[in-house]
XYZ file of C-alpha atoms in Angstrom:
252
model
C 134.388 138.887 77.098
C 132.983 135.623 77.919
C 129.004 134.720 76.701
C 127.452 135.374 80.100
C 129.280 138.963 80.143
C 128.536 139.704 76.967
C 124.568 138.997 77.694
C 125.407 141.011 81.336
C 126.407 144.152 78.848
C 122.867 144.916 77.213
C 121.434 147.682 79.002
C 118.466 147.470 76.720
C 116.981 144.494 75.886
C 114.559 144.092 72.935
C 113.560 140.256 72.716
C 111.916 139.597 68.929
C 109.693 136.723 67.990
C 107.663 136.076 65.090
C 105.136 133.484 63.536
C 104.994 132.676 60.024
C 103.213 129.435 57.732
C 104.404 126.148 58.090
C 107.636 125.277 56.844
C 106.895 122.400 54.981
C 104.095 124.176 53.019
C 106.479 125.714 50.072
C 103.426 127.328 48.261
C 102.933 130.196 51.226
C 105.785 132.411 53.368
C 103.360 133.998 55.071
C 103.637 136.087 58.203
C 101.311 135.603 60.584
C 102.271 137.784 63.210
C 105.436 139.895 64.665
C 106.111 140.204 68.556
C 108.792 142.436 70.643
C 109.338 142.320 74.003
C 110.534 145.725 75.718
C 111.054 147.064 79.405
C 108.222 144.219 80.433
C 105.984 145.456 77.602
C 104.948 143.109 75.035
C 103.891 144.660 71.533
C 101.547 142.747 69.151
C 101.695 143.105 64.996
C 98.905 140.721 64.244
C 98.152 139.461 60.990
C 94.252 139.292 60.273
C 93.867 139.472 56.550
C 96.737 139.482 53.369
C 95.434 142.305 52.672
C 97.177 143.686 56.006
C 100.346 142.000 55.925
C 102.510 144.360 54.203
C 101.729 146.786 56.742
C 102.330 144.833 59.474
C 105.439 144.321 58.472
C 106.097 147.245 57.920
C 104.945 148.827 61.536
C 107.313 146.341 62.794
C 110.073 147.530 61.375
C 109.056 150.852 62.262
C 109.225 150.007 65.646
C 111.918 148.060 65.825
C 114.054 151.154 64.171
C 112.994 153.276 67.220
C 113.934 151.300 69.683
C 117.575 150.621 67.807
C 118.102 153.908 67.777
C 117.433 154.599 71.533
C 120.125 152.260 72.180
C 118.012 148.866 72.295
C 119.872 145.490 71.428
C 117.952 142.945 69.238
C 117.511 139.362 70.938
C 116.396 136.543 68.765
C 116.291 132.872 68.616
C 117.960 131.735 65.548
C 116.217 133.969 63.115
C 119.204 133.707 60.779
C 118.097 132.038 57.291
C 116.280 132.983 54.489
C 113.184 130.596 55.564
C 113.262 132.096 59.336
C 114.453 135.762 59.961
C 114.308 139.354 59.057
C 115.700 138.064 55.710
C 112.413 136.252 54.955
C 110.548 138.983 56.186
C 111.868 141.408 53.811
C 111.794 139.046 51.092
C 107.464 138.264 52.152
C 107.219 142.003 52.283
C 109.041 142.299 48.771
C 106.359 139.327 47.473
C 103.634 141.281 48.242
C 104.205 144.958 47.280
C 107.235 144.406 44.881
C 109.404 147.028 47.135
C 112.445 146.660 48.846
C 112.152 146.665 52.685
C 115.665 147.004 54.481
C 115.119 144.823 57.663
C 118.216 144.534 59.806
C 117.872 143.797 63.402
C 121.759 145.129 63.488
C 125.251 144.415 64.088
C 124.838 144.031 67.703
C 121.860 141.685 67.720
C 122.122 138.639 69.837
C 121.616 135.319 68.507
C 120.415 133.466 71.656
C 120.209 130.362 70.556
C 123.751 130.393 69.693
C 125.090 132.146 72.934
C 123.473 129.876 75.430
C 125.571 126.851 73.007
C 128.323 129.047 73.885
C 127.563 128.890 77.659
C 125.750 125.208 78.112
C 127.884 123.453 75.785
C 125.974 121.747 72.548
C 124.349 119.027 73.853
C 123.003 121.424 77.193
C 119.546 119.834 75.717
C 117.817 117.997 73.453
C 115.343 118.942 70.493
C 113.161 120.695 70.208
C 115.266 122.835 72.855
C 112.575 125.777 73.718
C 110.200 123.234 74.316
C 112.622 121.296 76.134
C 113.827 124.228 78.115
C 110.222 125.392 79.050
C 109.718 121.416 80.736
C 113.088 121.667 82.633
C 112.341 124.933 84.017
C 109.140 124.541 84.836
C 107.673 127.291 82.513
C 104.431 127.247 80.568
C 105.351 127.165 77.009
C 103.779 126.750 73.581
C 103.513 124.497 71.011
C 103.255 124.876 67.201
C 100.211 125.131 65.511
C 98.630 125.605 62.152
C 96.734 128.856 62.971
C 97.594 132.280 64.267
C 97.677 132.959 67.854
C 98.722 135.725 69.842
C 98.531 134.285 72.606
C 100.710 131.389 71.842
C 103.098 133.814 70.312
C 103.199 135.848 73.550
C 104.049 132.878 75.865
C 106.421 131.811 73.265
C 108.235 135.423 73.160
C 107.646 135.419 76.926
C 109.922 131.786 76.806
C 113.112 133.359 75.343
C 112.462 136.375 77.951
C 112.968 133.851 80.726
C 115.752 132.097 78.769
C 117.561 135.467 78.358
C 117.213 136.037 82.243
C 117.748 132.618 83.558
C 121.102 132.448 81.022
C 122.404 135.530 82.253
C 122.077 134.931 85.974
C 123.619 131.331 85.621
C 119.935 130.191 86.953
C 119.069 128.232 83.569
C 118.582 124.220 84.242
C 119.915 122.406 81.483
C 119.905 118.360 80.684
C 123.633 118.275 82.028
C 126.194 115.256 82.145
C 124.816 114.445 85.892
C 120.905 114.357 84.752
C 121.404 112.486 81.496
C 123.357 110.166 83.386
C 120.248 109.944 85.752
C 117.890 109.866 82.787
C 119.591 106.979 81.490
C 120.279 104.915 84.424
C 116.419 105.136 84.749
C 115.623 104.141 81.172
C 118.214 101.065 81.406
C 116.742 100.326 84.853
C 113.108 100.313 82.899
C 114.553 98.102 79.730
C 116.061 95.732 82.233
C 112.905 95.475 84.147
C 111.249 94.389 80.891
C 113.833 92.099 79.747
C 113.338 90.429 82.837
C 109.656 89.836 82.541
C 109.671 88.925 79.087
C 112.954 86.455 79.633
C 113.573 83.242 79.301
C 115.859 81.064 80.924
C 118.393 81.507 78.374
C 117.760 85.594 78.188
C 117.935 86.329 81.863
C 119.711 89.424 83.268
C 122.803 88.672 85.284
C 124.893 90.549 88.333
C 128.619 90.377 88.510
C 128.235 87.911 91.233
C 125.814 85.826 89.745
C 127.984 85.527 86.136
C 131.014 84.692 88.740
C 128.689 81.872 90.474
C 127.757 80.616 86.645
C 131.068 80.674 85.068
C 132.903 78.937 88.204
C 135.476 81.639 88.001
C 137.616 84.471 90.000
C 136.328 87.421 90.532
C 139.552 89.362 88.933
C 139.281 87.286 86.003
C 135.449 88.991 85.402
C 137.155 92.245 85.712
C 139.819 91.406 83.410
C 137.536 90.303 80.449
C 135.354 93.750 81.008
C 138.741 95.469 80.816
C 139.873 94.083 78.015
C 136.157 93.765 76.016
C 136.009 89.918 76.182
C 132.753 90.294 77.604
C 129.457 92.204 76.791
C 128.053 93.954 79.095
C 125.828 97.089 80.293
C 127.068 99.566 82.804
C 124.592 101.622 84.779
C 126.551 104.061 87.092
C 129.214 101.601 88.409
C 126.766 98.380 88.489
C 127.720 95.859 85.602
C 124.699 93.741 83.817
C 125.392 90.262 81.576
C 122.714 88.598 79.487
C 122.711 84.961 80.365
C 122.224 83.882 76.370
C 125.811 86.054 75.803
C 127.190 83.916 78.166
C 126.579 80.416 76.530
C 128.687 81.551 73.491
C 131.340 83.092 74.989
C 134.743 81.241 74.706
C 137.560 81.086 77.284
């Protein structure tokens, strides 16, 4: 079964998100709050005091154990270490009430992340890819912040709902070959532009023809040093650009 099928085969959806402290803060693993999306529903486990925490957790899991056994498949976004993941929240849970708290989102769980690799191919965008994603696509999207917020944490679960939708009906726009070969034809076009205004006589941009005209030589013999790297050069799309100073110490 290829990726898309396989994301075509859940007949019950449960999209999971949650927030936690920053990662670069080692003292704290705290959870701040737990999210599920369900049949268009989205539940909230907020996180107002420590003191509530463990129960949050807890109710979570609770939850997310019903709708398992009604058939539901777990969706994530690469919740898969110890620092991001049901294993850390066991292991936060386990911190605060010294008990054991068997958090598995199951064998059939979906690791988004991973299947829209599958699908896009690794480089479908760059990082931070939801963010990315959202910008493409035209969603509204969140970004991270130091503080709980349901509300971020709702758009943010609400994200990977579109993701999961857009993926599986082949609707998903991704940064592919033809748009970051448009992205950098644009950012050459910009670098050339101000090359050129900052240039020199000896640092000036040059066209094929004009590097011809300079160098007093045949056409085909222009082509043969690019074919055979005698040359520098910069290609954008099938346009070829010289720097003038490259020129003056090239030997032939």
């Amino acid at each position: 079964m290829n990726p898309r099928e396989k994301l075509k085969a859940i007949k019950d959806p449960v999209i999971v998100h949650y927030a936690r402290s920053p990662f670069d803060d080692r003292r704290y693993n705290e959870v701040w709050g737990l999210f599920i999306w369900h049949n268009d529903d989205f539940i909230s486990y907020k996180v107002d005091s420590l003191k509530e925490e463990a129960e949050v957790i807890f109710a979570f899991k609770a939850e997310l154990e019903l709708l398992k056994a009604k058939g539901g498949t777990v969706i994530h976004w690469n919740q898969t270490s110890n620092e991001f993941g049901p294993k850390h929240i066991a292991n936060r849970y386990f911190d605060l009430t010294g008990r054991y708290l068997e958090l598995d989102y199951g064998k059939d769980a979906i690791n988004l992340a991973y299947e829209v690799i599958k699908i896009y191919g690794d480089d479908y965008v760059d990082h931070p890819r939801l963010d990315k994603l959202a910008q493409l696509n035209g969603w509204a999207w969140g970004t991270e912040r130091h503080e709980p917020c349901p509300l971020f944490d709702h758009n943010r679960t609400a994200l990977l709902v579109k993701i999961f939708y857009a993926t599986l009906n082949g609707t998903l726009k991704t940064m592919n070959s033809e748009y970051r070969e448009r992205l950098l034809r644009t950012e050459l076009l910009e670098q050339i532009k101000r090359e050129l205004r900052n240039a020199d006589a000896e640092e000036r941009i040059l066209t094929r023809r004009e590097v011809i005209k300079e160098l007093d030589i045949h056409p085909n013999t222009l082509t043969n040093w690019v074919r055979d790297k005698k040359i520098p050069y910069t290609r954008i799309g099938r346009r070829l650009y010289f720097l003038k100073s490259e020129l003056l110490n090239l030997k032939y």
